[in-house]
Tab-separated table of C-alpha atoms in Angstrom:
chain	number	residue	atom	x	y	z
A	1	MET	CA	-3.041	7.869	4.962
A	2	LYS	CA	-6.135	9.847	4.344
A	3	THR	CA	-4.373	12.698	2.443
A	4	THR	CA	-6.651	15.851	2.962
A	5	ILE	CA	-5.632	17.059	6.417
A	6	ALA	CA	-6.070	20.820	6.636
A	7	PHE	CA	-3.686	21.854	9.364
A	8	LEU	CA	-0.787	19.356	7.814
A	9	ALA	CA	-1.075	20.689	4.212
A	10	GLY	CA	-0.342	24.304	5.334
A	11	GLY	CA	2.627	23.182	7.170
A	12	ILE	CA	4.143	21.069	4.292
A	13	LEU	CA	4.021	24.038	2.171
A	14	LEU	CA	7.032	25.153	4.339
A	15	LEU	CA	8.779	22.536	2.153
A	16	SER	CA	8.731	25.227	-0.575
A	17	ALA	CA	10.791	27.173	1.421
A	18	CYS	CA	19.593	12.861	21.244
A	19	GLN	CA	18.953	11.824	24.111
A	20	ASN	CA	15.508	9.977	24.918
A	21	ASN	CA	13.916	12.746	26.752
A	22	PRO	CA	12.408	15.867	25.847
A	23	SER	CA	15.229	18.446	26.732
A	24	SER	CA	18.364	16.978	24.751
A	25	THR	CA	19.340	15.726	21.666
A	26	GLU	CA	21.504	12.816	20.163
A	27	SER	CA	24.422	13.100	17.662
A	28	THR	CA	25.890	9.953	16.159
A	29	ALA	CA	27.572	11.409	12.974
A	30	THR	CA	30.925	11.888	13.937
A	31	SER	CA	31.094	15.676	12.739
A	32	ALA	CA	27.780	17.015	13.343
A	33	PRO	CA	27.100	20.489	14.084
A	34	ASN	CA	25.750	21.870	17.303
A	35	PHE	CA	22.105	21.680	17.652
A	36	ASP	CA	21.607	23.291	20.799
A	37	SER	CA	19.331	26.193	19.279
A	38	LEU	CA	17.211	23.740	17.513
A	39	THR	CA	16.562	21.806	21.052
A	40	ILE	CA	15.768	24.913	22.377
A	41	ALA	CA	13.136	26.132	19.905
A	42	LEU	CA	11.573	22.639	19.733
A	43	GLN	CA	11.263	22.727	23.429
A	44	GLU	CA	9.528	26.219	23.113
A	45	GLN	CA	7.093	24.493	20.846
A	46	ALA	CA	6.600	21.382	23.094
A	47	ASP	CA	5.563	23.691	25.956
A	48	LEU	CA	2.938	25.266	24.025
A	49	GLU	CA	1.343	21.822	24.350
A	50	THR	CA	-0.536	21.968	21.331
A	51	VAL	CA	0.129	18.255	20.435
A	52	PRO	CA	0.609	15.607	23.376
A	53	GLY	CA	4.424	14.800	21.919
A	54	PHE	CA	6.393	14.506	18.945
A	55	GLY	CA	9.980	13.075	17.616
A	56	VAL	CA	12.168	14.535	15.004
A	57	ALA	CA	15.425	13.824	13.388
A	58	ILE	CA	17.716	15.215	11.090
A	59	VAL	CA	20.141	12.707	8.809
A	60	ASN	CA	22.261	12.587	6.218
A	61	ALA	CA	23.879	9.928	4.243
A	62	GLU	CA	26.458	8.872	6.941
A	63	GLY	CA	23.656	8.768	9.657
A	64	THR	CA	21.483	10.562	12.091
A	65	LEU	CA	22.747	14.051	13.035
A	66	TYR	CA	20.504	15.254	15.295
A	67	GLN	CA	17.496	13.763	17.171
A	68	GLY	CA	14.960	14.419	19.925
A	69	GLY	CA	11.876	13.513	21.571
A	70	PHE	CA	9.706	16.100	23.188
A	71	GLY	CA	6.167	16.132	24.970
A	72	TYR	CA	4.419	12.878	26.106
A	73	ALA	CA	3.982	9.304	24.549
A	74	ASP	CA	1.442	8.989	27.352
A	75	ILE	CA	0.052	11.967	29.152
A	76	ALA	CA	-1.828	10.156	32.198
A	77	GLU	CA	1.420	8.292	32.676
A	78	GLN	CA	3.532	11.216	32.448
A	79	LYS	CA	5.499	9.153	30.107
A	80	PRO	CA	7.921	11.091	27.833
A	81	TYR	CA	7.751	10.830	24.003
A	82	THR	CA	11.425	9.753	23.180
A	83	THR	CA	12.975	8.480	19.969
A	84	GLN	CA	12.461	5.133	20.793
A	85	SER	CA	8.768	5.920	20.832
A	86	LEU	CA	6.650	3.773	18.466
A	87	GLN	CA	3.461	4.500	16.833
A	88	ASN	CA	2.018	3.789	13.008
A	89	ILE	CA	3.159	6.255	10.567
A	90	GLY	CA	0.465	6.571	8.073
A	91	SER	CA	0.945	6.966	4.381
A	92	ILE	CA	5.044	6.990	4.666
A	93	SER	CA	4.509	3.256	4.708
A	94	LYS	CA	3.964	3.605	0.992
A	95	THR	CA	7.430	4.352	0.390
A	96	PHE	CA	7.872	0.699	1.622
A	97	ILE	CA	5.689	-0.572	-1.217
A	98	GLY	CA	7.712	1.247	-3.774
A	99	ILE	CA	11.213	0.126	-2.544
A	100	SER	CA	9.589	-3.736	-2.344
A	101	LEU	CA	8.068	-3.363	-5.896
A	102	GLN	CA	11.707	-2.127	-7.343
A	103	GLN	CA	13.191	-5.280	-5.664
A	104	ALA	CA	11.036	-7.234	-7.190
A	105	VAL	CA	11.501	-5.959	-10.457
A	106	ASP	CA	15.174	-6.017	-9.846
A	107	ARG	CA	15.190	-9.898	-9.422
A	108	GLY	CA	12.844	-10.442	-12.545
A	109	LEU	CA	9.868	-11.387	-10.509
A	110	LEU	CA	7.744	-8.308	-11.331
A	111	ASP	CA	7.494	-5.546	-14.465
A	112	TRP	CA	6.196	-2.123	-14.025
A	113	ASN	CA	3.880	-2.595	-16.880
A	114	THR	CA	2.471	-6.156	-16.007
A	115	PRO	CA	-1.366	-5.837	-16.190
A	116	ILE	CA	-2.258	-6.798	-12.366
A	117	ASN	CA	-4.694	-9.572	-13.665
A	118	ASP	CA	-2.236	-11.427	-14.849
A	119	ILE	CA	-0.865	-12.064	-11.155
A	120	LEU	CA	-4.169	-11.774	-9.023
A	121	PRO	CA	-6.209	-14.769	-8.376
A	122	PHE	CA	-9.331	-12.525	-8.651
A	123	ASP	CA	-9.922	-9.921	-11.120
A	124	VAL	CA	-10.036	-6.084	-10.825
A	125	VAL	CA	-11.559	-4.696	-13.936
A	126	HIS	CA	-12.421	-1.121	-14.419
A	127	PRO	CA	-16.346	-1.191	-15.323
A	128	LYS	CA	-16.111	1.579	-17.702
A	129	TYR	CA	-12.922	0.137	-19.519
A	130	ALA	CA	-12.965	-3.450	-19.403
A	131	ASP	CA	-10.525	-3.674	-22.112
A	132	GLN	CA	-8.135	-1.637	-20.760
A	133	PRO	CA	-6.235	-3.386	-18.027
A	134	ILE	CA	-4.463	-1.877	-14.797
A	135	LEU	CA	-0.793	-2.217	-14.696
A	136	ILE	CA	1.340	-2.294	-11.652
A	137	SER	CA	2.760	1.040	-12.676
A	138	HIS	CA	-0.736	2.512	-12.427
A	139	LEU	CA	-1.242	1.280	-8.855
A	140	ALA	CA	2.164	2.567	-7.890
A	141	SER	CA	1.676	6.114	-9.211
A	142	HIS	CA	-2.098	6.521	-8.216
A	143	THR	CA	-3.416	6.254	-11.966
A	144	ALA	CA	-5.334	3.125	-11.832
A	145	GLY	CA	-8.892	4.649	-11.583
A	146	ILE	CA	-9.681	3.279	-8.253
A	147	ASN	CA	-11.668	5.737	-6.225
A	148	ASP	CA	-11.459	5.068	-2.389
A	149	GLY	CA	-14.452	7.038	-1.254
A	150	ASP	CA	-16.232	7.079	2.028
A	151	ASP	CA	-16.133	3.315	2.021
A	152	TYR	CA	-12.201	3.018	2.813
A	153	ASP	CA	-13.505	3.522	6.221
A	154	PHE	CA	-14.203	-0.083	6.373
A	155	ALA	CA	-10.663	-0.864	6.354
A	156	TYR	CA	-10.325	0.196	9.974
A	157	SER	CA	-10.987	-2.151	12.660
A	158	LEU	CA	-10.534	-1.552	16.669
A	159	THR	CA	-8.451	-4.159	18.912
A	160	GLU	CA	-10.823	-3.689	21.512
A	161	PRO	CA	-14.345	-2.638	19.781
A	162	ASN	CA	-16.149	-1.763	22.835
A	163	THR	CA	-13.645	0.979	23.919
A	164	TYR	CA	-14.321	3.524	20.934
A	165	ILE	CA	-14.507	7.222	22.344
A	166	GLY	CA	-18.150	8.322	22.322
A	167	THR	CA	-19.442	11.717	23.298
A	168	ASP	CA	-16.135	13.772	23.882
A	169	LEU	CA	-15.725	13.847	19.982
A	170	ASP	CA	-17.694	15.659	17.468
A	171	PRO	CA	-20.622	13.669	16.096
A	172	GLU	CA	-18.643	12.889	12.726
A	173	ASP	CA	-15.733	11.342	14.695
A	174	VAL	CA	-17.921	9.547	16.892
A	175	ALA	CA	-19.719	8.147	13.847
A	176	GLU	CA	-16.316	7.014	12.066
A	177	PHE	CA	-15.287	5.133	15.357
A	178	GLU	CA	-18.611	3.342	15.458
A	179	THR	CA	-17.622	2.199	11.993
A	180	TYR	CA	-14.436	1.230	13.017
A	181	ALA	CA	-15.892	-0.776	15.959
A	182	GLN	CA	-18.480	-2.803	13.787
A	183	ASN	CA	-15.878	-3.586	11.115
A	184	PRO	CA	-14.338	-7.018	10.789
A	185	ALA	CA	-10.535	-7.219	10.730
A	186	TYR	CA	-10.107	-8.328	7.064
A	187	GLU	CA	-6.900	-9.707	5.580
A	188	LEU	CA	-5.198	-7.802	2.962
A	189	GLY	CA	-5.969	-9.761	-0.135
A	190	ASP	CA	-9.705	-10.461	1.290
A	191	PHE	CA	-10.415	-6.768	1.406
A	192	CYS	CA	-9.094	-5.697	-1.870
A	193	GLN	CA	-11.032	-8.576	-3.443
A	194	SER	CA	-14.284	-7.503	-1.489
A	195	PHE	CA	-13.606	-3.707	-2.557
A	196	LEU	CA	-12.486	-4.101	-5.997
A	197	SER	CA	-13.519	-7.206	-7.737
A	198	GLU	CA	-17.130	-7.593	-9.264
A	199	ASN	CA	-18.338	-9.981	-6.695
A	200	GLY	CA	-16.963	-8.605	-3.525
A	201	HIS	CA	-19.663	-7.834	-0.969
A	202	LEU	CA	-18.063	-4.199	-0.693
A	203	TYR	CA	-17.913	-3.770	-4.458
A	204	LYS	CA	-19.434	-0.554	-6.117
A	205	GLU	CA	-19.011	0.579	-9.386
A	206	ASP	CA	-18.098	4.122	-7.867
A	207	HIS	CA	-14.903	2.536	-6.615
A	208	PHE	CA	-13.703	3.169	-9.668
A	209	LEU	CA	-13.528	7.001	-11.503
A	210	PRO	CA	-15.016	7.718	-14.914
A	211	THR	CA	-11.585	7.945	-16.396
A	212	ALA	CA	-9.600	4.913	-17.916
A	213	PRO	CA	-6.541	3.571	-16.141
A	214	GLY	CA	-3.489	5.586	-16.613
A	215	GLU	CA	-5.459	8.650	-17.403
A	216	GLN	CA	-5.698	10.615	-14.332
A	217	TYR	CA	-3.765	10.902	-10.900
A	218	GLU	CA	-6.121	10.012	-8.041
A	219	TYR	CA	-4.667	9.023	-4.857
A	220	SER	CA	-5.817	5.771	-3.272
A	221	ASN	CA	-4.886	3.713	-0.520
A	222	VAL	CA	-6.920	0.627	-1.553
A	223	GLY	CA	-4.731	1.042	-4.842
A	224	ALA	CA	-1.544	1.119	-2.549
A	225	ALA	CA	-2.583	-1.970	-0.729
A	226	LEU	CA	-3.560	-3.963	-3.846
A	227	ALA	CA	0.142	-3.227	-5.167
A	228	ALA	CA	1.389	-4.864	-1.874
A	229	HIS	CA	-0.790	-7.905	-2.397
A	230	VAL	CA	0.521	-8.027	-5.968
A	231	LEU	CA	3.611	-8.311	-4.815
A	232	GLU	CA	2.728	-11.094	-2.532
A	233	VAL	CA	1.200	-13.147	-5.117
A	234	ALA	CA	4.009	-12.787	-7.456
A	235	THR	CA	6.831	-13.732	-5.054
A	236	GLY	CA	4.647	-16.092	-2.824
A	237	ILE	CA	6.121	-14.131	0.373
A	238	SER	CA	3.745	-12.325	2.499
A	239	PHE	CA	4.258	-8.225	2.593
A	240	PRO	CA	5.731	-8.501	6.129
A	241	GLN	CA	7.786	-11.034	5.461
A	242	TRP	CA	9.334	-9.378	2.134
A	243	THR	CA	9.963	-6.138	3.799
A	244	GLN	CA	11.570	-7.838	6.840
A	245	LYS	CA	13.832	-9.730	4.944
A	246	TYR	CA	15.042	-7.234	2.221
A	247	ILE	CA	14.469	-3.793	4.072
A	248	LEU	CA	14.326	-3.990	8.160
A	249	ASP	CA	17.064	-6.926	8.450
A	250	PRO	CA	19.799	-5.021	6.139
A	251	LEU	CA	19.074	-1.725	7.875
A	252	LYS	CA	19.013	-3.237	11.205
A	253	MET	CA	15.082	-1.380	12.134
A	254	GLY	CA	14.915	-3.937	14.536
A	255	ASN	CA	12.106	-2.087	16.481
A	256	SER	CA	9.809	-1.850	13.577
A	257	GLY	CA	7.061	-3.979	12.333
A	258	TRP	CA	3.725	-4.097	10.658
A	259	SER	CA	1.437	-5.374	13.278
A	260	PHE	CA	1.373	-4.451	17.192
A	261	SER	CA	2.656	-8.494	17.835
A	262	ASP	CA	5.884	-7.504	15.757
A	263	VAL	CA	6.876	-4.594	18.258
A	264	ASN	CA	7.602	-3.807	21.851
A	265	MET	CA	4.003	-2.137	22.856
A	266	ASP	CA	5.711	-1.193	25.882
A	267	GLN	CA	7.214	1.506	23.871
A	268	HIS	CA	3.981	2.151	21.627
A	269	ALA	CA	2.959	5.883	22.228
A	270	GLN	CA	-0.867	6.700	22.987
A	271	LEU	CA	-2.433	8.322	20.271
A	272	TYR	CA	-4.698	11.208	20.812
A	273	TYR	CA	-7.354	13.458	18.684
A	274	GLU	CA	-6.341	16.313	21.339
A	275	ARG	CA	-4.370	16.039	24.314
A	276	SER	CA	-7.563	15.439	26.529
A	277	LEU	CA	-8.749	12.571	23.966
A	278	PRO	CA	-6.961	9.268	23.815
A	279	ILE	CA	-7.917	7.178	20.730
A	280	PRO	CA	-8.292	3.251	20.950
A	281	ARG	CA	-6.006	1.268	19.152
A	282	TYR	CA	-6.799	0.224	15.661
A	283	THR	CA	-5.658	-1.769	12.806
A	284	LEU	CA	-6.054	-1.703	9.131
A	285	ALA	CA	-6.750	-4.235	6.481
A	286	THR	CA	-4.870	-2.381	4.046
A	287	TYR	CA	-1.825	-1.978	6.503
A	288	PRO	CA	0.904	-1.715	3.592
A	289	ASP	CA	-0.725	1.748	2.835
A	290	GLY	CA	-0.155	3.392	6.111
A	291	GLY	CA	0.079	0.619	9.071
A	292	PHE	CA	4.001	0.463	9.560
A	293	ILE	CA	4.968	0.981	13.261
A	294	THR	CA	8.233	2.312	13.801
A	295	CYS	CA	10.337	4.875	15.757
A	296	ILE	CA	12.468	7.723	14.864
A	297	GLU	CA	15.647	6.155	15.844
A	298	ASP	CA	14.751	3.153	12.770
A	299	LEU	CA	13.138	5.295	10.425
A	300	SER	CA	16.079	7.620	10.625
A	301	LYS	CA	18.297	4.444	9.420
A	302	TYR	CA	15.866	4.293	6.533
A	303	LEU	CA	15.932	7.681	5.415
A	304	SER	CA	19.539	7.764	5.718
A	305	ALA	CA	19.911	4.949	3.301
A	306	MET	CA	17.775	6.534	0.666
A	307	ILE	CA	20.146	9.570	0.892
A	308	ALA	CA	23.223	7.671	0.752
A	309	ASN	CA	22.000	5.565	-2.343
A	310	TYR	CA	19.995	8.043	-4.378
A	311	GLY	CA	22.180	8.863	-7.226
A	312	THR	CA	24.984	6.454	-6.592
A	313	GLU	CA	25.931	3.330	-8.670
A	314	GLU	CA	25.996	1.083	-5.752
A	315	ASN	CA	22.586	0.341	-3.954
A	316	GLN	CA	22.241	-1.039	-0.500
A	317	LEU	CA	18.538	-2.139	-1.263
A	318	VAL	CA	17.898	-1.763	-5.042
A	319	SER	CA	19.458	-1.895	-8.018
A	320	ALA	CA	21.735	0.824	-9.454
A	321	GLY	CA	18.941	3.565	-10.670
A	322	GLY	CA	16.487	1.793	-8.872
A	323	LEU	CA	15.560	4.715	-6.266
A	324	GLU	CA	15.850	7.153	-9.107
A	325	ASN	CA	13.126	4.938	-11.264
A	326	ILE	CA	10.676	5.238	-8.373
A	327	MET	CA	11.107	8.739	-7.608
A	328	THR	CA	10.997	10.158	-11.071
A	329	PRO	CA	7.859	12.177	-11.388
A	330	ARG	CA	5.017	10.238	-13.184
A	331	HIS	CA	2.029	12.597	-12.486
A	332	ASN	CA	1.321	15.768	-11.212
A	333	ASP	CA	-1.522	16.003	-8.061
A	334	SER	CA	-4.202	18.753	-7.779
A	335	GLU	CA	-2.036	20.538	-5.389
A	336	GLY	CA	1.022	20.762	-7.827
A	337	VAL	CA	3.015	17.939	-6.317
A	338	ASP	CA	4.602	15.480	-8.749
A	339	TYR	CA	4.294	11.664	-7.812
A	340	GLY	CA	6.269	8.879	-8.715
A	341	TYR	CA	5.978	5.173	-7.772
A	342	PHE	CA	4.934	5.893	-4.121
A	343	TRP	CA	7.193	8.516	-3.356
A	344	GLU	CA	6.059	12.441	-3.425
A	345	ILE	CA	8.625	14.854	-5.546
A	346	ARG	CA	8.124	18.299	-4.373
A	347	ASP	CA	8.660	21.406	-6.579
A	348	THR	CA	11.453	22.361	-4.339
A	349	GLY	CA	13.502	19.187	-4.833
A	350	TYR	CA	12.255	17.341	-1.691
A	351	ILE	CA	11.580	13.534	-2.129
A	352	GLY	CA	9.621	11.803	0.314
A	353	HIS	CA	6.046	11.379	1.908
A	354	SER	CA	3.686	12.329	4.720
A	355	GLY	CA	1.197	10.660	6.731
A	356	GLY	CA	-1.938	11.146	8.438
A	357	ASP	CA	-4.286	8.959	10.266
A	358	PRO	CA	-6.348	9.000	13.760
A	359	GLY	CA	-4.181	10.346	16.059
A	360	ILE	CA	-0.812	10.769	13.927
A	361	ILE	CA	0.690	13.167	11.767
A	362	THR	CA	4.294	12.280	9.988
A	363	LEU	CA	6.648	13.646	7.849
A	364	MET	CA	9.936	12.037	5.868
A	365	TYR	CA	11.552	14.207	3.265
A	366	PHE	CA	15.033	14.444	2.036
A	367	GLN	CA	16.706	17.114	-0.366
A	368	PRO	CA	19.171	15.265	-2.898
A	369	GLU	CA	20.902	18.595	-3.486
A	370	TYR	CA	21.554	19.013	0.508
A	371	LYS	CA	22.366	15.018	0.986
A	372	SER	CA	20.147	15.274	4.010
A	373	GLY	CA	16.645	15.363	5.310
A	374	PHE	CA	14.286	15.422	8.255
A	375	ILE	CA	11.658	13.348	10.010
A	376	ILE	CA	8.654	14.362	12.438
A	377	PHE	CA	6.336	12.370	14.258
A	378	PHE	CA	3.000	13.435	15.986
A	379	ASN	CA	1.072	11.429	18.283
A	380	GLY	CA	-1.773	13.513	18.280
A	381	TYR	CA	-3.715	16.646	16.465
A	382	PRO	CA	-2.868	20.118	17.273
A	383	SER	CA	-5.402	21.669	19.933
A	384	ASP	CA	-5.805	25.097	17.675
A	385	ASP	CA	-5.803	24.562	14.242
A	386	GLY	CA	-2.193	23.359	13.578
A	387	GLN	CA	-0.626	25.984	15.771
A	388	GLY	CA	2.837	24.537	16.453
A	389	ILE	CA	2.699	22.044	13.467
A	390	GLY	CA	3.962	24.526	10.837
A	391	GLU	CA	6.416	26.269	13.362
A	392	ILE	CA	8.370	22.732	13.683
A	393	ILE	CA	8.331	21.883	10.264
A	394	ASP	CA	9.872	25.173	9.582
A	395	LEU	CA	12.628	24.737	12.060
A	396	LEU	CA	13.307	21.437	10.569
A	397	THR	CA	13.718	22.597	6.948
A	398	GLU	CA	15.875	25.473	8.055
A	399	ARG	CA	18.266	23.592	9.701
A	400	VAL	CA	18.654	21.177	6.771
A	401	ALA	CA	19.137	23.891	4.573
A	402	ASP	CA	21.868	24.903	6.662
A	403	LEU	CA	23.588	22.036	6.388
A	404	HIS	CA	23.935	22.734	2.569
């Protein structure tokens, strides 16, 4: 969710260019090419031990071509990271908001150009442009004029507040987790109202940019969470219920969910800052913006559906043209990446999203021209300025290109 992760940014630039164990792969497509060399190369990266563990997949419109787990889901227990290991995936979660909003538009329950205050039970008004409404499309394209700032840390809370890490972390990280430990576990709508509505106790005018709604791209996790809450109010269905009924069930993503209670915690990976620094479990009040919990096997089904339905007349999840609509560039960020409705469109043609949160780095992208894509999950940060992260991304993008 947090968008500036230095070692991740460098790796993503490379986009410009299995069995459930560390040493083997699984191929589920009938005519899948041989990936033995890729397994060897990925195992070599795992052997460097710069990250605790990681999972990868390469998929096309027919299904999963390759998937594998490497390293450890839990170092202390010597538990291997597998394609069924669960973790939150950060801002890849936002793509589910985009799909859900398009589904609601398809059903006539929403319109992209509807002012959000026509739907919400509380008002969200830009303090400098009170006469200019924020539209659903503004939230979805990160142009609503919402500024997360440091106060976004109030969205995090710890499941066991007394277990946060102390002196082993940098002082800045210690302070961050101390904040998490003190935070209450807000409900989604309550947090959005508190943060953005004038009478909310977290409200500040600087939660809004000096520019009017629709004028400037500014990535906002809170704005994404608010979009999911708009969907809830408009449909009368909670966001987890909507995604379960209209995305997870149709795709048979049975090992995924939006909370720890939704998944098999025996499969949940331990998250780490570095290999020796496990992170206590945390939750997000703004969970639709980055709290989706899934595994390589399940998310591969989701990405395969995107590839299969992009550019086709018949779509499994949305109306014909629906994917193209949310994946059409709307605005350009400061790094030259186009953004649709909660989907990135990179200048090389790759479409997808990345994610970063305490203890996780994730990527999910597909190349429409190649009709294939890749997924990478890491359950920890690299121990030496990102060494290995870029190499793994490079290995996956090269194999996707080889399929073309």
